[in-house]
PDB file of C-alpha atoms in Angstrom:
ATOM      1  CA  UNK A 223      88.140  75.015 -61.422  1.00 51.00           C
ATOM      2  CA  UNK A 224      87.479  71.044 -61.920  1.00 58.00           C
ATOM      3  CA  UNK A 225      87.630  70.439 -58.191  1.00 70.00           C
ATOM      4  CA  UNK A 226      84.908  68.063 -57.177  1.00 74.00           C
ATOM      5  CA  UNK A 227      82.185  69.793 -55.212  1.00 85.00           C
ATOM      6  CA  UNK A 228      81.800  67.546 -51.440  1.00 87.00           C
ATOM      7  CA  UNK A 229      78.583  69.079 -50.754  1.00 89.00           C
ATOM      8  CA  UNK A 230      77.197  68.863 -54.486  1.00 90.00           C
ATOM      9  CA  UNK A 231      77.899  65.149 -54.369  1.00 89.00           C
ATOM     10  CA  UNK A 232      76.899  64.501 -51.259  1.00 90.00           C
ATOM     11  CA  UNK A 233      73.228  66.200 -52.353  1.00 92.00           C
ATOM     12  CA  UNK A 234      73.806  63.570 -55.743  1.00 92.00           C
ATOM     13  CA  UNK A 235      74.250  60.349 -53.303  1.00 91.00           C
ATOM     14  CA  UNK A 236      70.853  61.314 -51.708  1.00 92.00           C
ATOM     15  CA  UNK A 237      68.838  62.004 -54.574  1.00 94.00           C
ATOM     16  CA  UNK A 238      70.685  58.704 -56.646  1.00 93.00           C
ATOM     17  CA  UNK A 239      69.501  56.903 -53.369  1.00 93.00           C
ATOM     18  CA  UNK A 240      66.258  58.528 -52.776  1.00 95.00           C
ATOM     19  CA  UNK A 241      65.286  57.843 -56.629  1.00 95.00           C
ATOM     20  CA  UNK A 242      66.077  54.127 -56.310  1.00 95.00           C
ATOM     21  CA  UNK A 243      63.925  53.850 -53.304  1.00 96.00           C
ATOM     22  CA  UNK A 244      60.507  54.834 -54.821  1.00 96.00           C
ATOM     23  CA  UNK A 245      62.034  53.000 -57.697  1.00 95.00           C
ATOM     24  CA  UNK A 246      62.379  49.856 -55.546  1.00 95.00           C
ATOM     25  CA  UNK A 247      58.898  50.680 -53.951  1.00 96.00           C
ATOM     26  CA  UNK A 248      56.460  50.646 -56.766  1.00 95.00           C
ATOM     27  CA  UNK A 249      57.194  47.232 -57.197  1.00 95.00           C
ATOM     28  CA  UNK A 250      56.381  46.183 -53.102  1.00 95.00           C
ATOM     29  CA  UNK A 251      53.201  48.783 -53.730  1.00 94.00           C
ATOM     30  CA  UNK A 252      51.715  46.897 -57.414  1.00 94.00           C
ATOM     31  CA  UNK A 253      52.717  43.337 -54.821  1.00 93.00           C
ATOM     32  CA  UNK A 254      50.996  43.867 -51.606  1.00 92.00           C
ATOM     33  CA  UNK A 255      48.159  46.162 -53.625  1.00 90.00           C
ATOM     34  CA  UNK A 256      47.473  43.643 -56.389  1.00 89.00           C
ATOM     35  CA  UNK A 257      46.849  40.211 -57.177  1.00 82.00           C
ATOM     36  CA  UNK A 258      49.471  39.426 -59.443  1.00 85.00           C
ATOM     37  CA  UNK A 259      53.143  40.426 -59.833  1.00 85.00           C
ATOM     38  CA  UNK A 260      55.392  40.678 -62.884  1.00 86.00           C
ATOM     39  CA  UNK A 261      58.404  39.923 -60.202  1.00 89.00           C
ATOM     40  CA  UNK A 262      59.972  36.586 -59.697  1.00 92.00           C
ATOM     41  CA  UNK A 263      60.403  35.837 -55.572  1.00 92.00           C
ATOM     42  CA  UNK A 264      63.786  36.096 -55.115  1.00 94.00           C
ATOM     43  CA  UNK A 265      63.389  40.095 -56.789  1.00 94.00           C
ATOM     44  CA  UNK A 266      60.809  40.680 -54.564  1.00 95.00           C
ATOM     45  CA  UNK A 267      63.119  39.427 -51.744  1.00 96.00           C
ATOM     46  CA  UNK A 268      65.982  41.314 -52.803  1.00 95.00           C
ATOM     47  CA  UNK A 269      64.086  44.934 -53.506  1.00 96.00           C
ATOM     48  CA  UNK A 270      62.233  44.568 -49.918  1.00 96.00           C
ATOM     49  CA  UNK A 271      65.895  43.820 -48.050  1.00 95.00           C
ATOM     50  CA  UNK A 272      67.118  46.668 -50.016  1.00 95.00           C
ATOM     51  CA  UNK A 273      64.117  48.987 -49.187  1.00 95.00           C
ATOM     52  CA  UNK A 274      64.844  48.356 -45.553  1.00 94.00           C
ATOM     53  CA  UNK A 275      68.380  48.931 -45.024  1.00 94.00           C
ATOM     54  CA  UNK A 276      67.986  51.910 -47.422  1.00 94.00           C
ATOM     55  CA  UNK A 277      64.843  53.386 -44.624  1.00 94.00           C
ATOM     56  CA  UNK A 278      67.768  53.092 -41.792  1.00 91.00           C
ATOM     57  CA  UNK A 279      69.444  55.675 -44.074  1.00 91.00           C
ATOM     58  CA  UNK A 280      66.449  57.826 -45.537  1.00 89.00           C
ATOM     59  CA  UNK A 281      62.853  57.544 -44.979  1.00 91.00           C
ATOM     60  CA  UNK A 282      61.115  59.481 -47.856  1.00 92.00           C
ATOM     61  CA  UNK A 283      57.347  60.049 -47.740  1.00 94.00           C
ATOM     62  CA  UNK A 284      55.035  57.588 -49.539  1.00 93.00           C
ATOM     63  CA  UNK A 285      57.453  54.535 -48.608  1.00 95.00           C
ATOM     64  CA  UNK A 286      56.035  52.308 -45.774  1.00 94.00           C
ATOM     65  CA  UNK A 287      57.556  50.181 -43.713  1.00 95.00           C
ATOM     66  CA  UNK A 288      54.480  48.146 -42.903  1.00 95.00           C
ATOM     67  CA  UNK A 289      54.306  47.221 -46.571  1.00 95.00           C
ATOM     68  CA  UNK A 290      58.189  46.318 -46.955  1.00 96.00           C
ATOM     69  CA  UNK A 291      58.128  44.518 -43.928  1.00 96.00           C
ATOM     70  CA  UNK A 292      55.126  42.587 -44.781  1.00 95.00           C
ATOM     71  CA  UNK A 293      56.490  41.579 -47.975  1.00 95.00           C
ATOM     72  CA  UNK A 294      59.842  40.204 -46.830  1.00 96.00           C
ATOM     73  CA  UNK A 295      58.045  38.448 -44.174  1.00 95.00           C
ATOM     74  CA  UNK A 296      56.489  36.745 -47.075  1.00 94.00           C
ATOM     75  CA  UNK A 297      59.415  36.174 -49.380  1.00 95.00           C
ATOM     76  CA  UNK A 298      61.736  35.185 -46.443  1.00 95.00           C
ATOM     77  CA  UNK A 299      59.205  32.288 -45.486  1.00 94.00           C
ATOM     78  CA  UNK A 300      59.198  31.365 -49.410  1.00 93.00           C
ATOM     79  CA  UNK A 301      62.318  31.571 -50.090  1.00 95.00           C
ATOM     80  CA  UNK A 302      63.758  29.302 -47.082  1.00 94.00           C
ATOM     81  CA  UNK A 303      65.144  32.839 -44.933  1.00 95.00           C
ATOM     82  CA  UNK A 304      63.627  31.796 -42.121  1.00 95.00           C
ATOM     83  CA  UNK A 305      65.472  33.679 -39.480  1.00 94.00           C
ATOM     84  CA  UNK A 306      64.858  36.810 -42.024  1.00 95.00           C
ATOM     85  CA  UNK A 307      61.000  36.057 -41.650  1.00 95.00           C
ATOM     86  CA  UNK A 308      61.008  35.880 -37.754  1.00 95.00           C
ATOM     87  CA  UNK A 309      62.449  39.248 -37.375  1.00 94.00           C
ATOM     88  CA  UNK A 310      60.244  40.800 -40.323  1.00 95.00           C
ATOM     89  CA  UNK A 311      57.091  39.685 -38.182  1.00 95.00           C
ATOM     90  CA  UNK A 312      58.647  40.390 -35.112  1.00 93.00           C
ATOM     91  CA  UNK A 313      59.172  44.165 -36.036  1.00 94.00           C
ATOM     92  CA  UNK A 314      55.308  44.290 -37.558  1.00 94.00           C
ATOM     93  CA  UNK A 315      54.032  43.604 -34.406  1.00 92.00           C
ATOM     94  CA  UNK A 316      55.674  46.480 -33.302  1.00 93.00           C
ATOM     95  CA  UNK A 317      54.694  48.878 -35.713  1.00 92.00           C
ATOM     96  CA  UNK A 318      50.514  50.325 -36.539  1.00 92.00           C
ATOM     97  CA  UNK A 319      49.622  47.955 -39.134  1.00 91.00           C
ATOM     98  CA  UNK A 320      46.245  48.164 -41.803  1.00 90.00           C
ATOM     99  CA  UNK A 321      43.573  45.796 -40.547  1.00 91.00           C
ATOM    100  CA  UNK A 322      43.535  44.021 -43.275  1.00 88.00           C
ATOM    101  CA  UNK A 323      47.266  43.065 -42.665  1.00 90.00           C
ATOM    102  CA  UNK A 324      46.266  41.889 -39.041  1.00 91.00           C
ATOM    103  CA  UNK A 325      45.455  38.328 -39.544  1.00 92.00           C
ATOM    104  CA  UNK A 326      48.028  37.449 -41.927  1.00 92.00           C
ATOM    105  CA  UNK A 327      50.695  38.695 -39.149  1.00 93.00           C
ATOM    106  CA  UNK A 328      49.229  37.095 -35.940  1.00 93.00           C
ATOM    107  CA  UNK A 329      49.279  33.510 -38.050  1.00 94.00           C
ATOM    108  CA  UNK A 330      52.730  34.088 -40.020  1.00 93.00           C
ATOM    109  CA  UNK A 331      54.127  34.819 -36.395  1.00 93.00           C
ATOM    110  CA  UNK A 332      52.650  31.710 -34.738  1.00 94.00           C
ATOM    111  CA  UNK A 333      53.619  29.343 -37.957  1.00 94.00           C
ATOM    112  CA  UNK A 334      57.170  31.135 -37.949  1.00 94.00           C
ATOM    113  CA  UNK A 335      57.840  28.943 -35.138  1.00 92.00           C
ATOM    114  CA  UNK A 336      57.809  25.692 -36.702  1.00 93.00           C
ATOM    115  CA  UNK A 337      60.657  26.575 -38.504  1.00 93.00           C
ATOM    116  CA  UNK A 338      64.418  26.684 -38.330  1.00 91.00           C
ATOM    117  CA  UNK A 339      65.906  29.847 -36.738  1.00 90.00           C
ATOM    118  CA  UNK A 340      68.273  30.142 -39.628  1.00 92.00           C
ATOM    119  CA  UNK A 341      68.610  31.057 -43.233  1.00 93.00           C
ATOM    120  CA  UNK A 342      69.665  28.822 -46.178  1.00 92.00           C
ATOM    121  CA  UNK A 343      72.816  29.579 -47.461  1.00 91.00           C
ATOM    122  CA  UNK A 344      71.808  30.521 -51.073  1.00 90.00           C
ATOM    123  CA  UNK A 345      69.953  33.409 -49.931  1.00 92.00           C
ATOM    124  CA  UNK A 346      72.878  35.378 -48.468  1.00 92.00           C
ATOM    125  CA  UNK A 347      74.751  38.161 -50.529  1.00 91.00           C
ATOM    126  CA  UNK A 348      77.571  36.895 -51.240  1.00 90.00           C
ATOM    127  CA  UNK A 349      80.545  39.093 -51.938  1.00 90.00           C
ATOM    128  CA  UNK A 350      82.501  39.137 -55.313  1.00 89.00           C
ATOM    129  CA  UNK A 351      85.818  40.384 -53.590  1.00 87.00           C
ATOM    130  CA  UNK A 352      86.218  38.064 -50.899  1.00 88.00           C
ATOM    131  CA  UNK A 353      83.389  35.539 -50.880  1.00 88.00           C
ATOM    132  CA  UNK A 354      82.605  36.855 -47.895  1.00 90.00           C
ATOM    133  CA  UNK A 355      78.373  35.582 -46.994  1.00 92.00           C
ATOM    134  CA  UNK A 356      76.779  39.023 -46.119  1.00 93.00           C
ATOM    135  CA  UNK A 357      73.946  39.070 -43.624  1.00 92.00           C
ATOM    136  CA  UNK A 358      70.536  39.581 -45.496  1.00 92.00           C
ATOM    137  CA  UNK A 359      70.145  43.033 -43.813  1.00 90.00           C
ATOM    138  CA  UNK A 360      73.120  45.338 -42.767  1.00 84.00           C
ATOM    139  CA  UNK A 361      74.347  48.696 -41.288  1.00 82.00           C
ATOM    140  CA  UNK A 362      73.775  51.827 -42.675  1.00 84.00           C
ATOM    141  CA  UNK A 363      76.246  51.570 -45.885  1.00 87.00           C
ATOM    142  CA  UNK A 364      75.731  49.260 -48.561  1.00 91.00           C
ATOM    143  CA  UNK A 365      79.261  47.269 -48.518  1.00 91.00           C
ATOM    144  CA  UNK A 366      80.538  44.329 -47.330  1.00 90.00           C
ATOM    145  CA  UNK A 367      81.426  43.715 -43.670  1.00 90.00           C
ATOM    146  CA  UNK A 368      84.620  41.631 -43.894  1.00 89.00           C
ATOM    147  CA  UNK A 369      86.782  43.736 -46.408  1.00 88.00           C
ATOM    148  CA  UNK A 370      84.550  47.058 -46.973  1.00 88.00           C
ATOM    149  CA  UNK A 371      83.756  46.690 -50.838  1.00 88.00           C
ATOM    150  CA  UNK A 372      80.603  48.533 -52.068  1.00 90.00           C
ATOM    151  CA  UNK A 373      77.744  46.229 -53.285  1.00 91.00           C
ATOM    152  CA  UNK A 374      76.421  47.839 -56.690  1.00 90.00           C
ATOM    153  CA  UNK A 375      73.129  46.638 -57.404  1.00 91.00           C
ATOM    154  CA  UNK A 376      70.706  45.170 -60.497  1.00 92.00           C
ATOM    155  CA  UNK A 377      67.914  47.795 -60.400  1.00 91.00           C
ATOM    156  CA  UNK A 378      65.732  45.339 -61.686  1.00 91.00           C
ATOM    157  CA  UNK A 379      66.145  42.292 -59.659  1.00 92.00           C
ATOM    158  CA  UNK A 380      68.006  44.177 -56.735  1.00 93.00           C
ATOM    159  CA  UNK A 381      70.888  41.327 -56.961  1.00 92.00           C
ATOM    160  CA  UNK A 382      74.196  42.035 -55.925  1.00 90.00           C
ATOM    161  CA  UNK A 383      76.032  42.516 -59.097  1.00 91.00           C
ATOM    162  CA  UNK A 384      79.144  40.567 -59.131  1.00 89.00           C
ATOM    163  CA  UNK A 385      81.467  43.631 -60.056  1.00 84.00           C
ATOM    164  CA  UNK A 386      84.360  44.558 -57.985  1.00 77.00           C
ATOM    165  CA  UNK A 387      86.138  47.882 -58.145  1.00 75.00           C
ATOM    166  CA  UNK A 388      89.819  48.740 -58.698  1.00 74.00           C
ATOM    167  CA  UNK A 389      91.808  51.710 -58.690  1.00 77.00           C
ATOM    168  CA  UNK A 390      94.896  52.191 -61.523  1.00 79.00           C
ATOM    169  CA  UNK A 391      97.778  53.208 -60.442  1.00 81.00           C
ATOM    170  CA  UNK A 392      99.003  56.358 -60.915  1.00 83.00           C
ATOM    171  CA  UNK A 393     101.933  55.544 -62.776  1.00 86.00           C
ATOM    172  CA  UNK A 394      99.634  54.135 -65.655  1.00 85.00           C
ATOM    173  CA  UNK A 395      98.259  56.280 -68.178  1.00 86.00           C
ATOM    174  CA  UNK A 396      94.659  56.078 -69.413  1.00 84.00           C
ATOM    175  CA  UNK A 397      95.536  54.588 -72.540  1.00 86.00           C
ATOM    176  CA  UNK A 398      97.982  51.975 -70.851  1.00 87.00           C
ATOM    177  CA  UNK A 399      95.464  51.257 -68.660  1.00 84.00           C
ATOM    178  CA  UNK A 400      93.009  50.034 -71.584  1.00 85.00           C
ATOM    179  CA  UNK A 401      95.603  48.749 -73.139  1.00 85.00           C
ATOM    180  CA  UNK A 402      95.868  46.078 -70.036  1.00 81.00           C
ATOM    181  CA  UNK A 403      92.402  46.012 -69.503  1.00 80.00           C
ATOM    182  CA  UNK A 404      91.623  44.898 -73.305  1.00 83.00           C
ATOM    183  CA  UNK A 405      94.970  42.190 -73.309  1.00 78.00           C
ATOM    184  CA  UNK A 406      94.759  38.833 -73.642  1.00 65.00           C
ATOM    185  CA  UNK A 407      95.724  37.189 -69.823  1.00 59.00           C
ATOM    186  CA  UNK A 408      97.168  34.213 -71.213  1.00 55.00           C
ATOM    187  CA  UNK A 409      94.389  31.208 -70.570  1.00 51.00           C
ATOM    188  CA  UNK A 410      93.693  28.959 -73.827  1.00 47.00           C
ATOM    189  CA  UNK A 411      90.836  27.099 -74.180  1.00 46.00           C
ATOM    190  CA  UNK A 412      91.168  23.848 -76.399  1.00 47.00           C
ATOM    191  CA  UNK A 413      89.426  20.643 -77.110  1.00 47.00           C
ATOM    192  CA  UNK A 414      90.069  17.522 -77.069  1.00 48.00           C
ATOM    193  CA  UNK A 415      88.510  13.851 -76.934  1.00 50.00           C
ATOM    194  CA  UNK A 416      88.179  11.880 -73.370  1.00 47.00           C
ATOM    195  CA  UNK A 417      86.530   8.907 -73.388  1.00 55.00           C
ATOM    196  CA  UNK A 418      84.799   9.267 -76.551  1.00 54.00           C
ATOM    197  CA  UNK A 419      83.442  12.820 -75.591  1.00 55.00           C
ATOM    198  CA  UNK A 420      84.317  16.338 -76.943  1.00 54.00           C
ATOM    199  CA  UNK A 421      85.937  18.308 -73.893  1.00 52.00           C
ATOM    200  CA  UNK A 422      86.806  21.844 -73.893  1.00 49.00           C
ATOM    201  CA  UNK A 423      89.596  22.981 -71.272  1.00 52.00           C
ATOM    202  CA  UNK A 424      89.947  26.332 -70.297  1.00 50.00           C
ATOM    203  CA  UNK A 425      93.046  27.838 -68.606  1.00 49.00           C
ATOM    204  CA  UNK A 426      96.700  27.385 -68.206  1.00 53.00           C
ATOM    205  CA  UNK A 427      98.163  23.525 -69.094  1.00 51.00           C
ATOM    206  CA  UNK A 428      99.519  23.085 -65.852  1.00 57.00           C
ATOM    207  CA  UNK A 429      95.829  24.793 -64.238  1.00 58.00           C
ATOM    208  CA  UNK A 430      96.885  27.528 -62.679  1.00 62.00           C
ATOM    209  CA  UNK A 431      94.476  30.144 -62.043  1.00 61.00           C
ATOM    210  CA  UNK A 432      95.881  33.762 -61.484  1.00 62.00           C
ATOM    211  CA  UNK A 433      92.757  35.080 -60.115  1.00 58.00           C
ATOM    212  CA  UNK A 434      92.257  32.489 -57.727  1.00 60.00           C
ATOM    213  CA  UNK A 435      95.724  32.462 -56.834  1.00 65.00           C
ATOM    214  CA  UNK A 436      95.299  36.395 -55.870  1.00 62.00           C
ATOM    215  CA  UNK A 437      92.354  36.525 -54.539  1.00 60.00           C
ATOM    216  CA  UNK A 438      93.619  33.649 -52.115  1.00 60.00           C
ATOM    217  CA  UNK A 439      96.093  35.832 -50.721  1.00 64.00           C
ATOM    218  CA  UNK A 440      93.724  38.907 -50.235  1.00 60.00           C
ATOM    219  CA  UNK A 441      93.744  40.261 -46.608  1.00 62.00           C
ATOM    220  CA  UNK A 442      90.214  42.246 -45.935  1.00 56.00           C
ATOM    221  CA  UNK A 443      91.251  45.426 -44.603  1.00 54.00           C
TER     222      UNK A 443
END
């Protein structure tokens, strides 16, 4: 009948979300099992924050929590997250960890100290709607937690991709809507000399930036 099925894509949300878990995993496994890594540490970063707000949601077999925890202790410490690190080492400690993991916990835990309790700036998901900094680990839905957009992912690097969805209204057809989509908005981009150099302008003469103008008056709701 073309009606959408609830159930039927409920059961596709789990399985897309189950499938980028063990997706996500094999790269914490090949890290903590080892001793090199074709991941940069800001991926590795990103894929064990991911892993761990995804486990709040699902916990499939095969995915530990020891491991993804033990990672982004690592990463977090690397990477300047310091506050991120702290509570990473704080939740190992209460959790059954390997032996071999033992050592490398009691001394991050005790170093961990010597550090800020805070996270650098750059480190934060930002959001592409409303700029809003994210917290490095959040509730039970991927979105953001001033205006509610939905973070969509690089399943590579585990970034937040800086896409932002929109809904047409109804009034437009599909092929008006294209037809918007593909127009020109207007900005110019020309050169010119200053100073002796070549400079290329982009935008509006008198600089007025649409975008910036709108997203200015966006109310998170």
């Amino acid at each position: 009948d073309g009606e959408p099925n609830p159930a039927m894509l409920q059961r596709y949300h789990d399985y897309q979300l189950k499938a980028a878990m063990y997706h996500a995993y094999q790269a914490i496994q090949l890290y903590i099992e080892e001793p090199f890594t074709a991941h940069l540490p800001e991926s590795l970063f990103n894929i064990a924050r991911f892993l761990l707000q995804a486990l709040q949601i699902e916990s499939p077999p095969g995915i530990s929590k020891v491991s993804t925890l033990f990672a982004l202790a690592k990463q977090s410490r690397n990477l300047g997250a310091y506050k991120m690190a702290r509570t990473a080492y704080e939740k190992l400690q209460t959790l059954k960890v390997p032996e071999a993991f033992r050592e490398h916990i009691d001394l991050g835990c005790i170093t961990i100290r010597s550090k800020p309790f805070s996270d650098k700036e750059d480190v934060l998901p930002l959001c592409y709607r409303c700029s809003t900094p994210n917290p490095l680990i959040g509730g039970k839905e991927f979105k953001c937690v001033a205006c509610g957009q939905p973070f969509a992912f690089s399943y590579h690097t585990f970034e937040v991709l800086p896409l932002v969805e929109f809904a047409v209204d109804e009034d437009i057809s599909l092929s008006e809507a294209k037809r918007l989509i593909e127009k020109d908005t207007g900005s110019s981009s020309s050169a010119a000399n200053a100073g002796g150099a070549e400079v290329m302008s982009m935008g509006d003469e008198d600089g007025f930036d649409a975008f910036m103008d709108l997203l200015l008056q966006f109310e998170p709701g």
